[in-house]
CSV table of C-alpha atoms in Angstrom, one decimal:
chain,number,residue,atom,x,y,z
A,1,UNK,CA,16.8,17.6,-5.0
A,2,UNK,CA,14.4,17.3,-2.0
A,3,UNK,CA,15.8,18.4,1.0
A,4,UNK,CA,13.8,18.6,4.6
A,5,UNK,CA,16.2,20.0,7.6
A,6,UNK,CA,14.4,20.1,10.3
A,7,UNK,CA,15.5,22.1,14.0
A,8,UNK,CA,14.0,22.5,17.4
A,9,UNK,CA,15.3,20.2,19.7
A,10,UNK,CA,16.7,20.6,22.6
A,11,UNK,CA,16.2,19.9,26.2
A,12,UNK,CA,13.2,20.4,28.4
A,13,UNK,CA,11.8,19.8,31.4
A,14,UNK,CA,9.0,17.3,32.1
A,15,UNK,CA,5.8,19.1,31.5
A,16,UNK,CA,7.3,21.7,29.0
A,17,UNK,CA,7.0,23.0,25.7
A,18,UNK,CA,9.1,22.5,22.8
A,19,UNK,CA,8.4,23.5,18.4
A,20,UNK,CA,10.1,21.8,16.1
A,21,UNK,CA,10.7,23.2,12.2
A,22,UNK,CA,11.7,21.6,9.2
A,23,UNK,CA,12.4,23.6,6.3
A,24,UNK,CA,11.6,21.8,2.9
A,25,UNK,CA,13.1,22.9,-0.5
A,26,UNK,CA,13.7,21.1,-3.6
A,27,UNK,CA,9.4,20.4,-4.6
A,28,UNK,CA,6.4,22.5,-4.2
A,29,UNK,CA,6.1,21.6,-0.7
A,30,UNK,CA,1.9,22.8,-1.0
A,31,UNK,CA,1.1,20.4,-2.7
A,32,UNK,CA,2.3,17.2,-0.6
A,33,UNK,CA,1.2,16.0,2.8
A,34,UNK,CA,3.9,15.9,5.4
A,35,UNK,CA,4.4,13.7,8.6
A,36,UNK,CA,6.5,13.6,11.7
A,37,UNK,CA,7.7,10.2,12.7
A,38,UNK,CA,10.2,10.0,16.0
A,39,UNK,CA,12.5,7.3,17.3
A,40,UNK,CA,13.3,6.5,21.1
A,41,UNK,CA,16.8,5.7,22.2
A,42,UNK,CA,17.1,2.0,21.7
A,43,UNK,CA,13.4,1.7,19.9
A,44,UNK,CA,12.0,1.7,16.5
A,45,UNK,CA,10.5,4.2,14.4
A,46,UNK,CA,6.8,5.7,15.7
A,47,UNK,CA,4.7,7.7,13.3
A,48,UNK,CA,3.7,10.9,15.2
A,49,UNK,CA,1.4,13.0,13.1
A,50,UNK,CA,0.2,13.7,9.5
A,51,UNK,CA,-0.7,17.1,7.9
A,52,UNK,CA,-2.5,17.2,4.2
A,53,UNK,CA,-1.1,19.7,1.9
A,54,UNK,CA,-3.7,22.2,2.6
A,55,UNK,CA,-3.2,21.9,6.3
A,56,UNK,CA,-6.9,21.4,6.7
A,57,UNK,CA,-6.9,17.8,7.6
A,58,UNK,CA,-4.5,16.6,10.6
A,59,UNK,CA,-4.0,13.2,12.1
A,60,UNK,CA,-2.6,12.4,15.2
A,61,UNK,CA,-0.6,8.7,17.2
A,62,UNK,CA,-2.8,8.4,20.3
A,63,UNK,CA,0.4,8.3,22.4
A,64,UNK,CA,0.6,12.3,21.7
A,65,UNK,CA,-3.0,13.5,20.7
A,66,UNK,CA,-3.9,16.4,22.7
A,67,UNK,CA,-0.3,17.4,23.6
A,68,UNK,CA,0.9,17.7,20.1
A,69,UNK,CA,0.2,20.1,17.4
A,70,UNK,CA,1.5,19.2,13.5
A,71,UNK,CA,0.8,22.4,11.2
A,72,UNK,CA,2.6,23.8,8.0
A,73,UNK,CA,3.2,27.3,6.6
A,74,UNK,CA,2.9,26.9,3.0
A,75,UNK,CA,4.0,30.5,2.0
A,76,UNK,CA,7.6,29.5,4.0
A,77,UNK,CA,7.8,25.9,2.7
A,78,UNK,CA,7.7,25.4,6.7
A,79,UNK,CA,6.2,22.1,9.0
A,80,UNK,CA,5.9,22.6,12.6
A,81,UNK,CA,5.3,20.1,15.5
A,82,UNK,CA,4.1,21.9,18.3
A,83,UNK,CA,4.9,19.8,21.8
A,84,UNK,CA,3.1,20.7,25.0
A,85,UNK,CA,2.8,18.4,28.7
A,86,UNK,CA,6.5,16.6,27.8
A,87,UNK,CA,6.9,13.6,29.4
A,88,UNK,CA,10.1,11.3,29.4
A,89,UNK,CA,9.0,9.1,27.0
A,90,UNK,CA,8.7,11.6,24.2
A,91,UNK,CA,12.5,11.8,24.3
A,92,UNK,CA,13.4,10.5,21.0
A,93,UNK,CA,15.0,11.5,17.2
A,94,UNK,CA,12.2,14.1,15.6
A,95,UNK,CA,12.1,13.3,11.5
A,96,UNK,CA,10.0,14.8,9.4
A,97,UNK,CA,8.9,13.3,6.0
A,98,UNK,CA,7.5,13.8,2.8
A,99,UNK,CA,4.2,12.2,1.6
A,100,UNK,CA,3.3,10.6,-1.1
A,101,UNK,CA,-0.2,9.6,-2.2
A,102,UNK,CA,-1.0,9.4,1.3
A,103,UNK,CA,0.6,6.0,1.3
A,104,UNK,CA,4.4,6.2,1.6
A,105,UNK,CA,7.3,8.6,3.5
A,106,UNK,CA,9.8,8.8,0.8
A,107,UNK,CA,11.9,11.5,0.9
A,108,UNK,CA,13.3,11.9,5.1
A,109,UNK,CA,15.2,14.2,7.0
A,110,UNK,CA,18.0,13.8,9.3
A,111,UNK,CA,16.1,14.1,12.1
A,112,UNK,CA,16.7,15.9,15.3
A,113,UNK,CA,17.2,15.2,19.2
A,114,UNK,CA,14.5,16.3,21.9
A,115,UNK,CA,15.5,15.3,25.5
A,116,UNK,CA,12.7,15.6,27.9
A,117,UNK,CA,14.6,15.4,31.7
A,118,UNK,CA,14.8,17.4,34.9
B,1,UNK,CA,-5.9,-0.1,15.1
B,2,UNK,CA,-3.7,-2.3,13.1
B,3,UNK,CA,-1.0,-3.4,14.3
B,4,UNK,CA,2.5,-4.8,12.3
B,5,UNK,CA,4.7,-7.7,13.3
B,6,UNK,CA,8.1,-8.9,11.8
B,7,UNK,CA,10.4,-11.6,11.9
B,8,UNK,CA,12.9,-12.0,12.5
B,9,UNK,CA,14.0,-9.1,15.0
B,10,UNK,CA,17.2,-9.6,13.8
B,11,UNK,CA,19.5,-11.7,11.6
B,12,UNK,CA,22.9,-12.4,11.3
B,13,UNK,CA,24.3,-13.0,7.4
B,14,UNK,CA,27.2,-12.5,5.1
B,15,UNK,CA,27.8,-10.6,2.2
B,16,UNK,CA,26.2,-13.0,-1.1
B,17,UNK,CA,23.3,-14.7,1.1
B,18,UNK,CA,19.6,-14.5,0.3
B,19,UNK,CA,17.9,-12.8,3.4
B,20,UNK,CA,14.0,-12.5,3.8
B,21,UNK,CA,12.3,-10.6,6.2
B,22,UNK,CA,8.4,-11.4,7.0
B,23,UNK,CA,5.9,-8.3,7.8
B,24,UNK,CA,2.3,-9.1,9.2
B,25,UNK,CA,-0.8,-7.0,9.7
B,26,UNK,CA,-3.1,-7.4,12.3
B,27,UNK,CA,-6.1,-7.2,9.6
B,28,UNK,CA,-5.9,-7.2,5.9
B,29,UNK,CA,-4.5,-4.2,4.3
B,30,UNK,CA,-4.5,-4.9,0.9
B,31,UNK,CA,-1.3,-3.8,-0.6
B,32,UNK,CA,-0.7,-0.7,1.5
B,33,UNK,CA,2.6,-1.7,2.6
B,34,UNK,CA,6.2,0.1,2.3
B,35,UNK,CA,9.3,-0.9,3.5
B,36,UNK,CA,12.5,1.3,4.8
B,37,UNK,CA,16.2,0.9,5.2
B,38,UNK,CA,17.8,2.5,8.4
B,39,UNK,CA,20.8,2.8,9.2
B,40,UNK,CA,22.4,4.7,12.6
B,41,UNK,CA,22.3,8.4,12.5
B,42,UNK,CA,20.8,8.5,8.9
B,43,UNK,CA,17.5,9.4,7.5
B,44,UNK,CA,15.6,6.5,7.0
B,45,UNK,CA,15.5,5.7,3.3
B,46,UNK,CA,11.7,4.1,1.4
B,47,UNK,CA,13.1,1.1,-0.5
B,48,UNK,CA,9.5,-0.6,-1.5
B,49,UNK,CA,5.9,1.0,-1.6
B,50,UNK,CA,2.9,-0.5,-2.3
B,51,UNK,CA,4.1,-4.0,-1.5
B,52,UNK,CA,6.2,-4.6,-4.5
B,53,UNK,CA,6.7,-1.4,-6.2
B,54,UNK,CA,10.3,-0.2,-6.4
B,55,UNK,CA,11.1,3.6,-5.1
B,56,UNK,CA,13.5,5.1,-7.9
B,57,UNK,CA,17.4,4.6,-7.4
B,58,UNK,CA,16.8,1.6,-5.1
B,59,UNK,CA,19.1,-1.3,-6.5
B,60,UNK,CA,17.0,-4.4,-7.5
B,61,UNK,CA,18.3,-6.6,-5.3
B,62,UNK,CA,15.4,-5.5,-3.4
B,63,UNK,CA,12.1,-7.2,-3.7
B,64,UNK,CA,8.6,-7.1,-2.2
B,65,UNK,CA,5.6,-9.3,-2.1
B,66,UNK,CA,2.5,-9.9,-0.9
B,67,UNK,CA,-0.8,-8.6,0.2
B,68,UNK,CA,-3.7,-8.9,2.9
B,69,UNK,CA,-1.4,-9.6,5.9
B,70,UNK,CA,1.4,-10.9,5.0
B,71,UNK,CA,4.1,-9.3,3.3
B,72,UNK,CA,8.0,-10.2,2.1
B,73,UNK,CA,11.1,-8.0,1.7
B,74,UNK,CA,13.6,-10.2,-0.2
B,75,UNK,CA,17.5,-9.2,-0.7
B,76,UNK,CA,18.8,-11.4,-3.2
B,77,UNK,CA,22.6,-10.8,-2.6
B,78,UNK,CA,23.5,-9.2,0.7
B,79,UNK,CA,26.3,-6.0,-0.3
B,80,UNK,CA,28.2,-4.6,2.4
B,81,UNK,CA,26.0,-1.4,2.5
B,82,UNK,CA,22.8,-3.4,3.4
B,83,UNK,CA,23.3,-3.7,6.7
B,84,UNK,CA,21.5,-2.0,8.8
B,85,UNK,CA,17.6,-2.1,10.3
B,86,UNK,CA,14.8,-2.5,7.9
B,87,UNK,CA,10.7,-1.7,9.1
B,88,UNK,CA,7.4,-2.3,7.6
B,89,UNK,CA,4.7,0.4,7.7
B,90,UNK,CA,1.2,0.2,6.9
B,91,UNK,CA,-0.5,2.9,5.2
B,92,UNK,CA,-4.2,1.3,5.0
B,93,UNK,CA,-5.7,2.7,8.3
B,94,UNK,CA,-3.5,5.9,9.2
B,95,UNK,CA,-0.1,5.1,9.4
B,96,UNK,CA,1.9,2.7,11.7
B,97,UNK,CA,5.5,0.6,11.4
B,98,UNK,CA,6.8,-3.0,12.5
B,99,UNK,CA,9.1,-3.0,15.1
B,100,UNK,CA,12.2,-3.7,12.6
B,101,UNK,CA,14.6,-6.2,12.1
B,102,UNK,CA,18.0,-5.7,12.3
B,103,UNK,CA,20.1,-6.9,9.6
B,104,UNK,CA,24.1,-7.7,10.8
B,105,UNK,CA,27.7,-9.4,9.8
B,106,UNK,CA,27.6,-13.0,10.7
């Protein structure tokens, strides 16, 4: 069965740097796109970033292009989300997700916490 | 960018009723549409893609309809374990998600 664990968070300090991982087993992970969606204490869910299978082809929310970095290790089964310039408003649940067709996130992790706060 | 609307925010209903939830795209998006079940603490779980396509193991007391802008997620008969938040998300122009509506015990 598909399982995605992801791990990484923690707490940081405004302006630092943080990776996440999540580890996916269960499908041939390099051949499926993979996202990272978050959600804010109190706030709904906010797609974050969007990797093909290949890892050629990346796409970014505006609200973290240029700080954040989605890329995959294929030969690990491994996503990554790469944080730089933290602010308080990236504190939120990190999940990552499996794509499908490029259309839907069906299979979901259980996501986990990054604090940003001095 | 498009941007995704949904009423109610929230609802109150007991176990049996009918509950419909409305989703709305800022521009048409054909029938890229999915809906998700969330509940505190858990993964979020795909219940609809495509607008009206069922995900596998979902029970079919779920239903979706529509395309262009607007959209319908339909529970025919409320169960205990449907309670919780439910979101639209567009998949037409990268991706982006409603701002939920929360589903709880009248």
């Amino acid at each position: 069965q598909v399982q995605l664990v992801e791990s990484g968070g923690g707490v940081v300090q405004p302006g630092g740097s943080l990776r996440l991982s999540c580890a996916a087993s269960g499908f041939t992970f390099s051949t499926y796109g993979m996202h990272w969606v978050r959600q804010a204490p109190g706030k709904g869910l906010e797609w974050v970033a969007f990797i093909q299978y290949d890892g050629i082809n990346k796409y970014y929310a505006d609200s973290v292009k240029g700080r954040f970095t989605i890329s995959r290790d294929n030969s690990k089964n491994t996503l990554y989300l790469q944080m730089n310039s933290l602010r308080a408003e990236d504190t939120a649940v990190y999940y990552c997700a499996k794509d499908q067709g490029g259309s839907c996130l069906d299979y979901w992790g259980q996501g986990t916490l990054v604090i940003v706060s001095s | 960018d498009i941007q995704m609307t949904q009423s109610p925010s929230s609802l109150s209903a007991s176990v049996g009723d009918r509950v419909t939830i409305t989703c709305r795209a800022s521009q048409s998006i054909s029938t890229f549409l999915n809906w998700y079940q969330h509940k505190p603490g858990k993964a979020p779980k795909l219940l609809i893609y495509a607008a009206s396509s069922f995900q596998s193991g979902v029970p079919s007391r779920f239903s979706g309809s529509g395309s262009g802008t607007d959209f319908t997620l339909t529970i025919s008969s409320l169960q205990p374990e449907d309670f919780a938040t439910y979101y639209c998300q567009q998949s037409y122009s990268l991706f982006t998600f409603g701002p939920g509506t929360k589903v709880d015990v009248k």
